[in-house]
């Protein structure tokens, strides 16, 4: 069965244009199949009430509860000056807590008649606080009358599914829409090969869809979830297995270093010994480079574990073999930094064609968007003639004008910062597909690596080079304990007095058009959420106040490139005591004398980003200090996140916490694929076993039938779950 017309039916034909429009705009659901794959978030039992005691603030919730009492008040207001204003207050209970509902004005009449004490209903609305009590203002509600036939039919069975909903479309309306399309589930083509499904004791896809939306027992839900998780893991792993299979068929030029070439000369001069990890990972890379199909390897390394050294040795191996290597960096600051440090590490080996250059030397060129015309022309010429063995650059490397003599290796730094098209364009510049090394300092749990980077072999550097110092991290609760913040600035002064330097990181630059943005916010929002602290304002306040007398400078992404480079050079040379910056310093910036970092509004950053930022200090022999400043209250999730960062330097542990707090979609490169995550049921962290087993099954099936000719339903599922754009994302990943 090659197509599934019933599931491709547009929702506007089935549900009507108004409902279909809301579903498309707010939930991204367009077809019957999309709606069938919009699974319940949880289930309520008729006989049990939800926990009102656990309601989250400011979230849209659905609760099942019983009316305890209802009172109608009249009051005077500007609209009803004669005391004719009406307010209905309804208290609902579930045994764990009570919640107040309020209705105003003309909106009181219907609930006043319907919400009588003892009535049970589902209520949906946004939780707010009034007079220190939780309330739902004007909630939508659906009475649960066990006797009304329509309700019994709609909420068949004892379990009420609660769907991910929006203010425009309550959970029960989604439930009713699903009852309308549920018969189409019978038409769903089953992507799992029969023997695999039967061997694992999984139910069929139509049965799983019926059981997830209309379960009669909890066992139904478990059976459905187990099956739907397998679908997601398996289809994704099949796409990745096909990618790996296709890559293995591509030709590449094997690149083996010469025993007496530039790599040997470089290694002979190293003033330190490589760590065990660096040696092991380098061997894996050299083995890949020596094969006749392209290397696709992911190099994960903790902040400061020496990834750049490993990448440079790989680039030198390719230069030895007569090829060229390109390193793609996400920002100009980082490209310039890499260029400087590579030239420093190589010494006269980087002076190919120049007086004083070593015998085996090559040329190392920089290519960024802001270079002057003459320097740019020279760099392009050096690449086209092969004079330059190594080029380091930003996305400027991808432009059409850039031609390589013989591109053999592409190194992508901080992979998550690049769109896939950019990486692919650079890979397309080789005469044959070049080898690819992707580096990230954001540690990735094994399951995510299997899922997101499933077409890459993975190497991990988890040892820090000798001489690296520990970093102490502390949360500074600026609102609860203002004297802690004063002490933070004293600590910065103490570090500077010892001859060290410090970073202060802010979420914003400060020269944005704030006025335009502010107009869109309500006064309540404005009062509650002040704008994030900005570099320009903070630098000025510090220079005049707590850090007066110190040399304070600023760095942010909108400065002209030459100015950015000049500031970084001054900071590296020790001519600046305190650098107030945005996250432009997050990746790769290496100033061993910088020992302290203060991150303002730290709650506005993600866990991995805080870990990255913190890695900029403690890079020399003096211990590092990282202070996370926040105004968030102690019990808030944001504070718990900061406490987690302060409590461990283990990036893998933090990436796990980060992942648990984010939606799976973010993890699976939603930003890069431009589409919603295809994972609705699979939790990347919890379902490690399913993912690992699905990977094995997928590899086995693709090895025997790469084009899935014997499995047309699986092909259909691939097209549906991995729409064209997402398929390309995986292909290029």
PDB file of C-alpha atoms in Angstrom, residues 418-637:
ATOM      1  CA  UNK A 418      25.530  25.833  11.543  1.00  0.00           C
ATOM      2  CA  UNK A 419      22.634  25.222   9.239  1.00  0.00           C
ATOM      3  CA  UNK A 420      23.004  21.982   7.345  1.00  0.00           C
ATOM      4  CA  UNK A 421      23.037  23.691   3.958  1.00  0.00           C
ATOM      5  CA  UNK A 422      26.168  25.614   4.982  1.00  0.00           C
ATOM      6  CA  UNK A 423      28.065  22.458   5.909  1.00  0.00           C
ATOM      7  CA  UNK A 424      26.929  20.721   2.776  1.00  0.00           C
ATOM      8  CA  UNK A 425      27.979  23.609   0.537  1.00  0.00           C
ATOM      9  CA  UNK A 426      31.514  23.409   1.937  1.00  0.00           C
ATOM     10  CA  UNK A 427      31.640  19.640   1.512  1.00  0.00           C
ATOM     11  CA  UNK A 428      30.559  20.124  -2.108  1.00  0.00           C
ATOM     12  CA  UNK A 429      33.791  22.006  -2.869  1.00  0.00           C
ATOM     13  CA  UNK A 430      35.917  18.862  -2.968  1.00  0.00           C
ATOM     14  CA  UNK A 431      36.643  17.068  -6.265  1.00  0.00           C
ATOM     15  CA  UNK A 432      35.479  13.965  -4.426  1.00  0.00           C
ATOM     16  CA  UNK A 433      33.549  14.077  -1.144  1.00  0.00           C
ATOM     17  CA  UNK A 434      36.047  15.262   1.514  1.00  0.00           C
ATOM     18  CA  UNK A 435      36.375  13.634   4.923  1.00  0.00           C
ATOM     19  CA  UNK A 436      34.267  15.327   7.631  1.00  0.00           C
ATOM     20  CA  UNK A 437      35.116  15.915  11.286  1.00  0.00           C
ATOM     21  CA  UNK A 438      32.422  17.591  13.381  1.00  0.00           C
ATOM     22  CA  UNK A 439      33.455  18.959  16.793  1.00  0.00           C
ATOM     23  CA  UNK A 440      31.274  19.947  19.714  1.00  0.00           C
ATOM     24  CA  UNK A 441      32.087  21.015  23.245  1.00  0.00           C
ATOM     25  CA  UNK A 442      28.474  20.413  24.274  1.00  0.00           C
ATOM     26  CA  UNK A 443      28.574  16.893  25.691  1.00  0.00           C
ATOM     27  CA  UNK A 444      25.844  14.739  24.189  1.00  0.00           C
ATOM     28  CA  UNK A 445      24.359  11.736  26.017  1.00  0.00           C
ATOM     29  CA  UNK A 446      24.849   8.470  24.144  1.00  0.00           C
ATOM     30  CA  UNK A 447      21.190   8.132  23.131  1.00  0.00           C
ATOM     31  CA  UNK A 448      21.109  11.613  21.645  1.00  0.00           C
ATOM     32  CA  UNK A 449      24.322  10.921  19.756  1.00  0.00           C
ATOM     33  CA  UNK A 450      22.666   7.749  18.377  1.00  0.00           C
ATOM     34  CA  UNK A 451      19.586   9.741  17.384  1.00  0.00           C
ATOM     35  CA  UNK A 452      20.789  13.138  16.266  1.00  0.00           C
ATOM     36  CA  UNK A 453      24.217  12.195  14.953  1.00  0.00           C
ATOM     37  CA  UNK A 454      23.263   8.648  14.076  1.00  0.00           C
ATOM     38  CA  UNK A 455      25.094   8.828  10.758  1.00  0.00           C
ATOM     39  CA  UNK A 456      28.390   9.846  12.411  1.00  0.00           C
ATOM     40  CA  UNK A 457      30.873   7.676  14.252  1.00  0.00           C
ATOM     41  CA  UNK A 458      31.498   9.169  17.692  1.00  0.00           C
ATOM     42  CA  UNK A 459      34.765   9.849  19.536  1.00  0.00           C
ATOM     43  CA  UNK A 460      34.814  11.291  23.044  1.00  0.00           C
ATOM     44  CA  UNK A 461      37.601  13.285  24.730  1.00  0.00           C
ATOM     45  CA  UNK A 462      36.837  13.280  28.432  1.00  0.00           C
ATOM     46  CA  UNK A 463      40.295  13.916  29.913  1.00  0.00           C
ATOM     47  CA  UNK A 464      41.477  17.448  30.616  1.00  0.00           C
ATOM     48  CA  UNK A 465      45.089  18.245  29.692  1.00  0.00           C
ATOM     49  CA  UNK A 466      47.569  18.461  32.549  1.00  0.00           C
ATOM     50  CA  UNK A 467      47.824  21.853  34.233  1.00  0.00           C
ATOM     51  CA  UNK A 468      44.119  22.705  33.946  1.00  0.00           C
ATOM     52  CA  UNK A 469      42.632  24.078  37.147  1.00  0.00           C
ATOM     53  CA  UNK A 470      39.297  23.310  38.807  1.00  0.00           C
ATOM     54  CA  UNK A 471      36.516  25.903  38.549  1.00  0.00           C
ATOM     55  CA  UNK A 472      34.459  26.770  41.633  1.00  0.00           C
ATOM     56  CA  UNK A 473      30.878  27.787  40.753  1.00  0.00           C
ATOM     57  CA  UNK A 474      28.375  29.557  43.016  1.00  0.00           C
ATOM     58  CA  UNK A 475      24.844  30.922  42.615  1.00  0.00           C
ATOM     59  CA  UNK A 476      24.515  34.588  43.672  1.00  0.00           C
ATOM     60  CA  UNK A 477      20.869  35.313  44.629  1.00  0.00           C
ATOM     61  CA  UNK A 478      20.893  39.067  43.945  1.00  0.00           C
ATOM     62  CA  UNK A 479      17.254  39.713  44.951  1.00  0.00           C
ATOM     63  CA  UNK A 480      17.238  37.687  48.223  1.00  0.00           C
ATOM     64  CA  UNK A 481      20.777  38.643  49.285  1.00  0.00           C
ATOM     65  CA  UNK A 482      22.015  41.869  47.646  1.00  0.00           C
ATOM     66  CA  UNK A 483      25.203  41.791  49.763  1.00  0.00           C
ATOM     67  CA  UNK A 484      26.181  38.578  47.897  1.00  0.00           C
ATOM     68  CA  UNK A 485      26.310  40.604  44.663  1.00  0.00           C
ATOM     69  CA  UNK A 486      28.473  43.265  46.332  1.00  0.00           C
ATOM     70  CA  UNK A 487      30.800  40.456  47.457  1.00  0.00           C
ATOM     71  CA  UNK A 488      30.914  39.117  43.874  1.00  0.00           C
ATOM     72  CA  UNK A 489      32.364  42.436  42.638  1.00  0.00           C
ATOM     73  CA  UNK A 490      34.885  42.385  45.523  1.00  0.00           C
ATOM     74  CA  UNK A 491      35.990  38.910  44.375  1.00  0.00           C
ATOM     75  CA  UNK A 492      36.520  40.269  40.835  1.00  0.00           C
ATOM     76  CA  UNK A 493      38.699  43.095  42.245  1.00  0.00           C
ATOM     77  CA  UNK A 494      40.692  40.546  44.294  1.00  0.00           C
ATOM     78  CA  UNK A 495      41.395  38.449  41.175  1.00  0.00           C
ATOM     79  CA  UNK A 496      42.558  41.563  39.272  1.00  0.00           C
ATOM     80  CA  UNK A 497      44.796  42.563  42.204  1.00  0.00           C
ATOM     81  CA  UNK A 498      46.444  39.128  41.922  1.00  0.00           C
ATOM     82  CA  UNK A 499      47.283  39.989  38.307  1.00  0.00           C
ATOM     83  CA  UNK A 500      44.386  38.028  36.753  1.00  0.00           C
ATOM     84  CA  UNK A 501      41.458  39.060  34.531  1.00  0.00           C
ATOM     85  CA  UNK A 502      37.700  38.564  34.540  1.00  0.00           C
ATOM     86  CA  UNK A 503      34.688  38.259  32.241  1.00  0.00           C
ATOM     87  CA  UNK A 504      31.231  39.674  32.941  1.00  0.00           C
ATOM     88  CA  UNK A 505      28.596  38.104  30.654  1.00  0.00           C
ATOM     89  CA  UNK A 506      25.199  39.705  29.903  1.00  0.00           C
ATOM     90  CA  UNK A 507      22.318  38.330  27.801  1.00  0.00           C
ATOM     91  CA  UNK A 508      21.842  41.496  25.726  1.00  0.00           C
ATOM     92  CA  UNK A 509      23.944  44.149  23.968  1.00  0.00           C
ATOM     93  CA  UNK A 510      21.871  47.188  24.951  1.00  0.00           C
ATOM     94  CA  UNK A 511      21.683  49.169  21.702  1.00  0.00           C
ATOM     95  CA  UNK A 512      18.554  47.364  20.463  1.00  0.00           C
ATOM     96  CA  UNK A 513      15.319  49.126  19.644  1.00  0.00           C
ATOM     97  CA  UNK A 514      13.795  48.202  22.984  1.00  0.00           C
ATOM     98  CA  UNK A 515      10.928  50.649  22.656  1.00  0.00           C
ATOM     99  CA  UNK A 516       9.407  48.842  19.709  1.00  0.00           C
ATOM    100  CA  UNK A 517       9.452  45.523  21.513  1.00  0.00           C
ATOM    101  CA  UNK A 518       8.117  46.925  24.762  1.00  0.00           C
ATOM    102  CA  UNK A 519       4.945  48.279  23.168  1.00  0.00           C
ATOM    103  CA  UNK A 520       3.770  44.769  22.438  1.00  0.00           C
ATOM    104  CA  UNK A 521       3.874  43.761  26.100  1.00  0.00           C
ATOM    105  CA  UNK A 522       1.110  44.247  28.647  1.00  0.00           C
ATOM    106  CA  UNK A 523       1.841  46.437  31.703  1.00  0.00           C
ATOM    107  CA  UNK A 524       1.700  43.308  33.907  1.00  0.00           C
ATOM    108  CA  UNK A 525       4.400  41.649  31.807  1.00  0.00           C
ATOM    109  CA  UNK A 526       6.519  44.780  31.987  1.00  0.00           C
ATOM    110  CA  UNK A 527       6.271  44.924  35.762  1.00  0.00           C
ATOM    111  CA  UNK A 528       7.034  41.257  36.174  1.00  0.00           C
ATOM    112  CA  UNK A 529       9.759  40.751  33.594  1.00  0.00           C
ATOM    113  CA  UNK A 530      12.304  43.511  33.293  1.00  0.00           C
ATOM    114  CA  UNK A 531      14.439  43.376  30.151  1.00  0.00           C
ATOM    115  CA  UNK A 532      17.608  41.256  30.493  1.00  0.00           C
ATOM    116  CA  UNK A 533      20.727  43.115  31.589  1.00  0.00           C
ATOM    117  CA  UNK A 534      22.749  44.603  28.753  1.00  0.00           C
ATOM    118  CA  UNK A 535      26.507  44.789  28.091  1.00  0.00           C
ATOM    119  CA  UNK A 536      26.667  48.526  27.406  1.00  0.00           C
ATOM    120  CA  UNK A 537      24.668  49.572  30.512  1.00  0.00           C
ATOM    121  CA  UNK A 538      26.386  47.065  32.801  1.00  0.00           C
ATOM    122  CA  UNK A 539      29.892  48.070  31.657  1.00  0.00           C
ATOM    123  CA  UNK A 540      29.130  51.723  32.334  1.00  0.00           C
ATOM    124  CA  UNK A 541      27.652  51.027  35.794  1.00  0.00           C
ATOM    125  CA  UNK A 542      30.575  48.792  36.791  1.00  0.00           C
ATOM    126  CA  UNK A 543      33.221  51.259  35.569  1.00  0.00           C
ATOM    127  CA  UNK A 544      31.572  54.033  37.571  1.00  0.00           C
ATOM    128  CA  UNK A 545      30.677  51.898  40.592  1.00  0.00           C
ATOM    129  CA  UNK A 546      31.990  48.619  42.036  1.00  0.00           C
ATOM    130  CA  UNK A 547      34.846  48.220  39.511  1.00  0.00           C
ATOM    131  CA  UNK A 548      35.889  51.886  39.306  1.00  0.00           C
ATOM    132  CA  UNK A 549      39.593  52.264  38.569  1.00  0.00           C
ATOM    133  CA  UNK A 550      39.851  48.931  36.706  1.00  0.00           C
ATOM    134  CA  UNK A 551      40.289  48.755  32.912  1.00  0.00           C
ATOM    135  CA  UNK A 552      36.829  47.707  31.690  1.00  0.00           C
ATOM    136  CA  UNK A 553      36.076  47.047  28.002  1.00  0.00           C
ATOM    137  CA  UNK A 554      33.141  45.619  26.023  1.00  0.00           C
ATOM    138  CA  UNK A 555      32.768  42.926  23.337  1.00  0.00           C
ATOM    139  CA  UNK A 556      29.593  41.987  21.453  1.00  0.00           C
ATOM    140  CA  UNK A 557      28.498  40.605  18.113  1.00  0.00           C
ATOM    141  CA  UNK A 558      27.462  43.874  16.474  1.00  0.00           C
ATOM    142  CA  UNK A 559      30.863  45.562  16.809  1.00  0.00           C
ATOM    143  CA  UNK A 560      32.876  45.923  13.571  1.00  0.00           C
ATOM    144  CA  UNK A 561      35.114  42.827  13.188  1.00  0.00           C
ATOM    145  CA  UNK A 562      38.342  44.825  13.472  1.00  0.00           C
ATOM    146  CA  UNK A 563      37.151  46.346  16.752  1.00  0.00           C
ATOM    147  CA  UNK A 564      36.203  42.906  18.084  1.00  0.00           C
ATOM    148  CA  UNK A 565      39.590  41.512  17.155  1.00  0.00           C
ATOM    149  CA  UNK A 566      41.384  44.504  18.704  1.00  0.00           C
ATOM    150  CA  UNK A 567      39.482  44.091  21.993  1.00  0.00           C
ATOM    151  CA  UNK A 568      40.263  40.347  22.096  1.00  0.00           C
ATOM    152  CA  UNK A 569      43.929  41.039  21.396  1.00  0.00           C
ATOM    153  CA  UNK A 570      44.072  43.659  24.183  1.00  0.00           C
ATOM    154  CA  UNK A 571      42.346  41.279  26.584  1.00  0.00           C
ATOM    155  CA  UNK A 572      44.687  38.406  25.630  1.00  0.00           C
ATOM    156  CA  UNK A 573      47.682  40.729  26.110  1.00  0.00           C
ATOM    157  CA  UNK A 574      46.488  41.653  29.620  1.00  0.00           C
ATOM    158  CA  UNK A 575      45.712  45.286  28.749  1.00  0.00           C
ATOM    159  CA  UNK A 576      42.065  44.901  29.843  1.00  0.00           C
ATOM    160  CA  UNK A 577      41.144  43.807  33.388  1.00  0.00           C
ATOM    161  CA  UNK A 578      37.447  43.089  32.930  1.00  0.00           C
ATOM    162  CA  UNK A 579      35.736  42.211  29.663  1.00  0.00           C
ATOM    163  CA  UNK A 580      31.953  42.783  29.667  1.00  0.00           C
ATOM    164  CA  UNK A 581      30.614  40.638  26.822  1.00  0.00           C
ATOM    165  CA  UNK A 582      27.700  38.766  25.325  1.00  0.00           C
ATOM    166  CA  UNK A 583      27.917  35.035  24.596  1.00  0.00           C
ATOM    167  CA  UNK A 584      30.257  35.866  21.697  1.00  0.00           C
ATOM    168  CA  UNK A 585      32.943  34.561  24.095  1.00  0.00           C
ATOM    169  CA  UNK A 586      31.077  31.289  24.664  1.00  0.00           C
ATOM    170  CA  UNK A 587      33.094  29.121  22.341  1.00  0.00           C
ATOM    171  CA  UNK A 588      36.812  28.643  21.917  1.00  0.00           C
ATOM    172  CA  UNK A 589      38.067  31.938  23.361  1.00  0.00           C
ATOM    173  CA  UNK A 590      41.264  31.064  25.196  1.00  0.00           C
ATOM    174  CA  UNK A 591      42.852  33.512  27.664  1.00  0.00           C
ATOM    175  CA  UNK A 592      44.602  31.442  30.366  1.00  0.00           C
ATOM    176  CA  UNK A 593      45.065  34.498  32.630  1.00  0.00           C
ATOM    177  CA  UNK A 594      41.258  35.006  32.930  1.00  0.00           C
ATOM    178  CA  UNK A 595      40.252  33.372  36.204  1.00  0.00           C
ATOM    179  CA  UNK A 596      36.844  34.843  37.121  1.00  0.00           C
ATOM    180  CA  UNK A 597      33.503  35.048  35.352  1.00  0.00           C
ATOM    181  CA  UNK A 598      30.306  36.719  36.548  1.00  0.00           C
ATOM    182  CA  UNK A 599      27.214  35.750  34.509  1.00  0.00           C
ATOM    183  CA  UNK A 600      24.417  38.312  34.937  1.00  0.00           C
ATOM    184  CA  UNK A 601      20.788  37.095  34.668  1.00  0.00           C
ATOM    185  CA  UNK A 602      22.230  33.585  34.508  1.00  0.00           C
ATOM    186  CA  UNK A 603      18.687  32.146  34.516  1.00  0.00           C
ATOM    187  CA  UNK A 604      18.240  33.469  30.966  1.00  0.00           C
ATOM    188  CA  UNK A 605      20.850  31.009  29.631  1.00  0.00           C
ATOM    189  CA  UNK A 606      20.516  27.263  29.037  1.00  0.00           C
ATOM    190  CA  UNK A 607      22.428  24.700  31.089  1.00  0.00           C
ATOM    191  CA  UNK A 608      24.825  23.742  28.277  1.00  0.00           C
ATOM    192  CA  UNK A 609      25.459  27.386  27.461  1.00  0.00           C
ATOM    193  CA  UNK A 610      26.362  28.177  31.088  1.00  0.00           C
ATOM    194  CA  UNK A 611      28.739  25.204  31.083  1.00  0.00           C
ATOM    195  CA  UNK A 612      30.340  26.458  27.852  1.00  0.00           C
ATOM    196  CA  UNK A 613      30.737  29.985  29.214  1.00  0.00           C
ATOM    197  CA  UNK A 614      32.225  28.727  32.452  1.00  0.00           C
ATOM    198  CA  UNK A 615      34.839  26.824  30.432  1.00  0.00           C
ATOM    199  CA  UNK A 616      36.441  30.143  29.455  1.00  0.00           C
ATOM    200  CA  UNK A 617      38.013  30.450  32.953  1.00  0.00           C
ATOM    201  CA  UNK A 618      40.382  28.085  34.762  1.00  0.00           C
ATOM    202  CA  UNK A 619      42.331  27.534  31.532  1.00  0.00           C
ATOM    203  CA  UNK A 620      45.691  28.314  33.149  1.00  0.00           C
ATOM    204  CA  UNK A 621      47.348  27.148  36.360  1.00  0.00           C
ATOM    205  CA  UNK A 622      45.294  29.432  38.683  1.00  0.00           C
ATOM    206  CA  UNK A 623      41.898  28.134  39.891  1.00  0.00           C
ATOM    207  CA  UNK A 624      38.783  29.466  38.149  1.00  0.00           C
ATOM    208  CA  UNK A 625      35.704  31.086  39.700  1.00  0.00           C
ATOM    209  CA  UNK A 626      32.259  31.321  38.089  1.00  0.00           C
ATOM    210  CA  UNK A 627      29.444  33.321  39.758  1.00  0.00           C
ATOM    211  CA  UNK A 628      25.883  32.829  38.469  1.00  0.00           C
ATOM    212  CA  UNK A 629      23.867  35.949  39.326  1.00  0.00           C
ATOM    213  CA  UNK A 630      20.070  35.639  39.359  1.00  0.00           C
ATOM    214  CA  UNK A 631      17.018  37.383  40.776  1.00  0.00           C
ATOM    215  CA  UNK A 632      14.856  34.254  40.524  1.00  0.00           C
ATOM    216  CA  UNK A 633      13.257  33.003  43.780  1.00  0.00           C
ATOM    217  CA  UNK A 634      14.761  30.003  45.521  1.00  0.00           C
ATOM    218  CA  UNK A 635      11.995  27.487  44.718  1.00  0.00           C
ATOM    219  CA  UNK A 636      11.829  28.330  40.989  1.00  0.00           C
ATOM    220  CA  UNK A 637      12.879  25.802  38.299  1.00  0.00           C
TER     221      UNK A 637
END
